[in-house]
XYZ file of C-alpha atoms in Angstrom:
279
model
C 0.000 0.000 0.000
C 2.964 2.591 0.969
C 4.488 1.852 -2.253
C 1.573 2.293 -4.384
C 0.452 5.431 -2.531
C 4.010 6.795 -3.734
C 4.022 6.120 -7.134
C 0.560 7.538 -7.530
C 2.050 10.790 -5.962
C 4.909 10.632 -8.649
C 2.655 10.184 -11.307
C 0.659 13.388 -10.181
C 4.016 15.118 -9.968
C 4.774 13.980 -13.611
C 1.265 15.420 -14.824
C 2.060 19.030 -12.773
C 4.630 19.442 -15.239
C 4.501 22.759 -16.915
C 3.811 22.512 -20.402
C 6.691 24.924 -21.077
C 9.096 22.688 -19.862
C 12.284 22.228 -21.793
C 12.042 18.446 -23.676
C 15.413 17.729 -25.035
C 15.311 15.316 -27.910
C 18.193 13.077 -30.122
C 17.518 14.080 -34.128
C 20.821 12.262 -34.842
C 22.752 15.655 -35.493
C 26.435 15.211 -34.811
C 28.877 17.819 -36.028
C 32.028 17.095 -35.541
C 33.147 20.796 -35.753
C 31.247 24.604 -36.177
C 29.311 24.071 -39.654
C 29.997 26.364 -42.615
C 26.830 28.673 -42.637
C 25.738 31.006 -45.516
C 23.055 33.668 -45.303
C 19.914 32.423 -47.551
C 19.760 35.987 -50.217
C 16.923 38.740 -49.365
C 16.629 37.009 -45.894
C 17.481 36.968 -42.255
C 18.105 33.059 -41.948
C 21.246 31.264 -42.716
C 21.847 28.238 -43.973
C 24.093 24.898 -44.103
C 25.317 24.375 -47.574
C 27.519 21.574 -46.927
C 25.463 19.808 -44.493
C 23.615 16.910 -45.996
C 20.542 18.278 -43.448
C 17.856 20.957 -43.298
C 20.120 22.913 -40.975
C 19.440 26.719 -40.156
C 19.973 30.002 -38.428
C 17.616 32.386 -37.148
C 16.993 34.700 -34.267
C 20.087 33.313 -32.444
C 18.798 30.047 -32.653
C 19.647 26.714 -34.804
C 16.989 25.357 -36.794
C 16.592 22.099 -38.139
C 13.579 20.142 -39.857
C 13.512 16.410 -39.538
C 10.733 13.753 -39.615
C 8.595 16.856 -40.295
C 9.120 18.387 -37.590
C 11.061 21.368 -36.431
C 13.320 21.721 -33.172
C 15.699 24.517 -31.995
C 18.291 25.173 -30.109
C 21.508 27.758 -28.781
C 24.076 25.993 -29.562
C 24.644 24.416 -33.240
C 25.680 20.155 -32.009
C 22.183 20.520 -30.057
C 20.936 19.000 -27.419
C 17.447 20.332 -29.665
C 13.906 21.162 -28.592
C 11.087 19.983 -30.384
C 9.126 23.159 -31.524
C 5.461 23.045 -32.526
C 4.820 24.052 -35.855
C 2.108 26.401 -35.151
C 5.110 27.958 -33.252
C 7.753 28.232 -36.065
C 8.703 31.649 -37.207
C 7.332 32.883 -40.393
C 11.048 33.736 -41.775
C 11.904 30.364 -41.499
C 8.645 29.042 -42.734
C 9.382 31.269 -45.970
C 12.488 29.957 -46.772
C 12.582 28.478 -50.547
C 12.548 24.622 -51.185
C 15.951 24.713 -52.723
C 17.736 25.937 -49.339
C 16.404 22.092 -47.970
C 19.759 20.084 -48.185
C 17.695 16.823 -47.209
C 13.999 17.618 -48.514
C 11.608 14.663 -48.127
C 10.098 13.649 -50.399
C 6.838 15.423 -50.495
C 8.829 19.043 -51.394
C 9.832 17.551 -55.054
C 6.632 18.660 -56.649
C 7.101 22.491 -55.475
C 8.596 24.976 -56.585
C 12.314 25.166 -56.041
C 11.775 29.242 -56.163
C 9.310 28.885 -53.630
C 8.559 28.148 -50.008
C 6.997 24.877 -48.987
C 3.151 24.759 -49.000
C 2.901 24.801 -45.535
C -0.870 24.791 -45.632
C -1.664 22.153 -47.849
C 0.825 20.191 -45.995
C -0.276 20.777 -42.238
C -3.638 20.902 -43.155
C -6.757 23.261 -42.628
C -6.160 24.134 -38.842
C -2.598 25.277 -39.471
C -3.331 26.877 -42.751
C -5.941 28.986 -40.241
C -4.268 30.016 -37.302
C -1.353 30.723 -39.522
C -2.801 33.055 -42.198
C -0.361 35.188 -44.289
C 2.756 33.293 -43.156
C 3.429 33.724 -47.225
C 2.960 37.788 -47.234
C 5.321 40.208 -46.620
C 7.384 42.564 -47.671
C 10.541 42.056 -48.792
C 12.692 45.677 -48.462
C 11.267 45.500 -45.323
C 12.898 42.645 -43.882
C 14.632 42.513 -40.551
C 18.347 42.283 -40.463
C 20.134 38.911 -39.771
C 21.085 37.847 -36.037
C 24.587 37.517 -35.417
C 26.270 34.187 -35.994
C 27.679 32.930 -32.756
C 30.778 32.617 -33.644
C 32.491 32.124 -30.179
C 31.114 28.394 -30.373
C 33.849 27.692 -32.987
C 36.466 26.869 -30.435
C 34.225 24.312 -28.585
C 33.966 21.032 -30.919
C 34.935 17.687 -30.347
C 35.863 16.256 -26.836
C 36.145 20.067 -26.303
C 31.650 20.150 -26.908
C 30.181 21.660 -23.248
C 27.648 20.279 -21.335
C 24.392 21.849 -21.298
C 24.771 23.192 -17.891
C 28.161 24.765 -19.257
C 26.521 25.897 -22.496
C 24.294 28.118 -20.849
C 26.962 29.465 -18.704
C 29.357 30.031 -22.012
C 26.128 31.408 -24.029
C 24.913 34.357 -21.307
C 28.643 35.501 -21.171
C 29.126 35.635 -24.527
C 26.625 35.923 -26.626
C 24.267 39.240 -25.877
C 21.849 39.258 -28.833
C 17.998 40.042 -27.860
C 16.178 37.933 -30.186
C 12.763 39.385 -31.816
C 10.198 36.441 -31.949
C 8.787 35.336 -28.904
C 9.072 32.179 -29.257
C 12.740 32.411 -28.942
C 12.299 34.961 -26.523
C 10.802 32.384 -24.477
C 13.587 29.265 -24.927
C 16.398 31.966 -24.240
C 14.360 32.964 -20.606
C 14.047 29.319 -20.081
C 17.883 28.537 -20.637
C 19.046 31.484 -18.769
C 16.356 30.530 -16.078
C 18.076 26.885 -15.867
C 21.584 27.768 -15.235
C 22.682 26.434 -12.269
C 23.141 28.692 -8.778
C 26.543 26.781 -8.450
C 28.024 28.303 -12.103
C 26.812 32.003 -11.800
C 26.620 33.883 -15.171
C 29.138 37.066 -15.917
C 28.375 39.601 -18.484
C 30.509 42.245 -19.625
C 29.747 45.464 -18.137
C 31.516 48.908 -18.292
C 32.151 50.051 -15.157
C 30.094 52.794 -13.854
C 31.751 55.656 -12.223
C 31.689 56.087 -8.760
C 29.792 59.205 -7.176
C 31.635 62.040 -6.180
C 31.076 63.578 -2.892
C 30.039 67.570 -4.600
C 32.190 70.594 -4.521
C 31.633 73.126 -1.628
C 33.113 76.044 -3.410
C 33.798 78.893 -0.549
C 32.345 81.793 -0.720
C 34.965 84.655 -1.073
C 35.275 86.783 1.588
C 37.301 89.520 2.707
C 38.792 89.200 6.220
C 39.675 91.864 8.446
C 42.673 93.541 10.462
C 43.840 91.224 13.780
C 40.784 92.193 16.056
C 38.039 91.854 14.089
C 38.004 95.013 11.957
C 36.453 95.328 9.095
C 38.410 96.172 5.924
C 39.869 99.446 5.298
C 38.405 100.668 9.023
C 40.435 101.904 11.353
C 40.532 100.761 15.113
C 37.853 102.624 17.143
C 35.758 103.158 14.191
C 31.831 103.208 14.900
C 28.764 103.544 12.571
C 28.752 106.709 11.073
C 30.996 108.392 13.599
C 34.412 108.132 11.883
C 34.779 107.220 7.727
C 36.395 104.678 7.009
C 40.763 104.945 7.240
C 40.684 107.729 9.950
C 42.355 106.849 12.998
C 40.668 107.075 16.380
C 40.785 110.904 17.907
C 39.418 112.455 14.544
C 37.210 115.043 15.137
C 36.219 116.728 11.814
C 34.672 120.018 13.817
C 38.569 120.719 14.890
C 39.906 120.127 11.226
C 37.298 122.514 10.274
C 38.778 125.360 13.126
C 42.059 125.293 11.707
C 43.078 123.935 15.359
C 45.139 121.251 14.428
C 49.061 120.723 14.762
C 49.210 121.229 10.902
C 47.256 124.794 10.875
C 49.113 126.098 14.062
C 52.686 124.881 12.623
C 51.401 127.020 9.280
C 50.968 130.162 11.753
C 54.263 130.311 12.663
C 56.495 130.234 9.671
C 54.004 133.116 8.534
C 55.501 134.719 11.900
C 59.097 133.955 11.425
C 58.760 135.026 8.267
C 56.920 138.110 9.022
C 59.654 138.881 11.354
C 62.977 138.418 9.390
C 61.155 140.637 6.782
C 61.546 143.450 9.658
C 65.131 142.727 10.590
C 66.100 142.976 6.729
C 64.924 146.542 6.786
């Protein structure tokens, strides 16, 4: 009974799954180094030329169709998600027949010019929920993601992990892709890096604050005791102008009764006198 009663609470685990849960599949894609990729003319998707598979690029994310189905994913050597086709972007949907290194065999009656029939393939339901996946304009078509070219030196013994791919992708690679789709996978392999293996970006360093500049306010300081400039000890409100020394008394300057005036007086006398003497 115990056992039971814990295997029916796995299996209700199992169905709690959230549907947006990563489900890594084996398409039989080994690459035994980074693949030669060529940008498809008048659009944003890239393609495998020498690869005897329907191998793509687009929106920072590998593309391949097998078993007619698509899957995705970061890094070109996989591990790949299976992505549902109502789910597929339109760019890639739109690419022609002859950019299909392994077509089945279904695509030999189109158009080599021409994108797959989608519709009439997928039927009805697709056709519906997908309308105008076929229309668009070309001059306005969005420029091509960046090929991420750092995974070049990681091939071989040298492939990582998944857990390390995430960690080499977030450092490395910075491009925000446009669909949402892929908006969603990158959140969900970002989400899934381990706590253990934190990412690293590059960042420029910001400049640290600096405390602000008290500029001092210019001032002009006195004499020793507290004068003010250009003021003469003793000096008091409207009493004595400024640079006159202490003692002044303008009413005496006035009277002639100063040291100057009197010493003035007498040479006029001495003067006066030796005038008299002379005659």
């Amino acid at each position: 009974m115990r056992y039971a009663l814990i295997a029916a609470l796995m299996l209700l685990c199992s169905l709690a799954t959230p549907a947006t849960a990563q489900v890594r599949v084996s398409i039989g894609i080994n690459l035994p180094a980074y693949p030669v990729l060529q940008r498809v003319p008048g659009y944003p998707v890239y393609y495998a030329p020498r690869l005897n598979s329907n191998y793509f690029f687009y929106d920072g994310l590998y593309w391949v169709y097998e078993g007619d189905n698509w899957y995705g994913s970061p890094w070109y050597n996989g591990p790949w998600e299976r992505i549902d086709r109502f789910d597929v972007p339109v760019f890639l949907l739109r690419v022609p027949v002859r950019y299909y290194r392994s077509a089945p065999v279904y695509f030999r009656s189109w158009r080599a010019d021409a994108p797959p029939r989608w519709g009439e393939h997928w039927g009805a339901s697709w056709e519906q929920r997908r309308s105008g996946w076929d229309q668009w304009n070309r001059s306005s078509s969005p420029a091509p993601a960046p090929l991420p070219v750092y995974q070049r030196q990681y091939s071989g013994s040298r492939y990582p992990e998944p857990s390390q791919q995430l960690v080499i992708q977030t450092r490395s690679y910075n491009y925000q892709p446009r669909e949402v789709v892929v908006q969603q996978r990158f959140q969900q392999y970002r989400a899934s890096v381990p706590a253990s293996q934190p990412t690293t970006r590059r960042t420029t360093p910001q400049a640290q604050p600096q405390a602000p500049i008290v500029r001092a306010q210019r001032t002009e300081a006195g004499p020793p005791g507290g004068h003010p400039p250009g003021q003469a000890k003793g000096w008091e409100g409207a009493d004595r102008p400024p640079g006159q020394a202490k003692g002044w008394d303008k009413d005496k300057e006035d009277r002639g009764d100063d040291d100057r005036g009197k010493g003035r007086d007498k040479d006029k006398e001495d003067r006066g006198k030796g005038k008299g003497r002379d005659r």
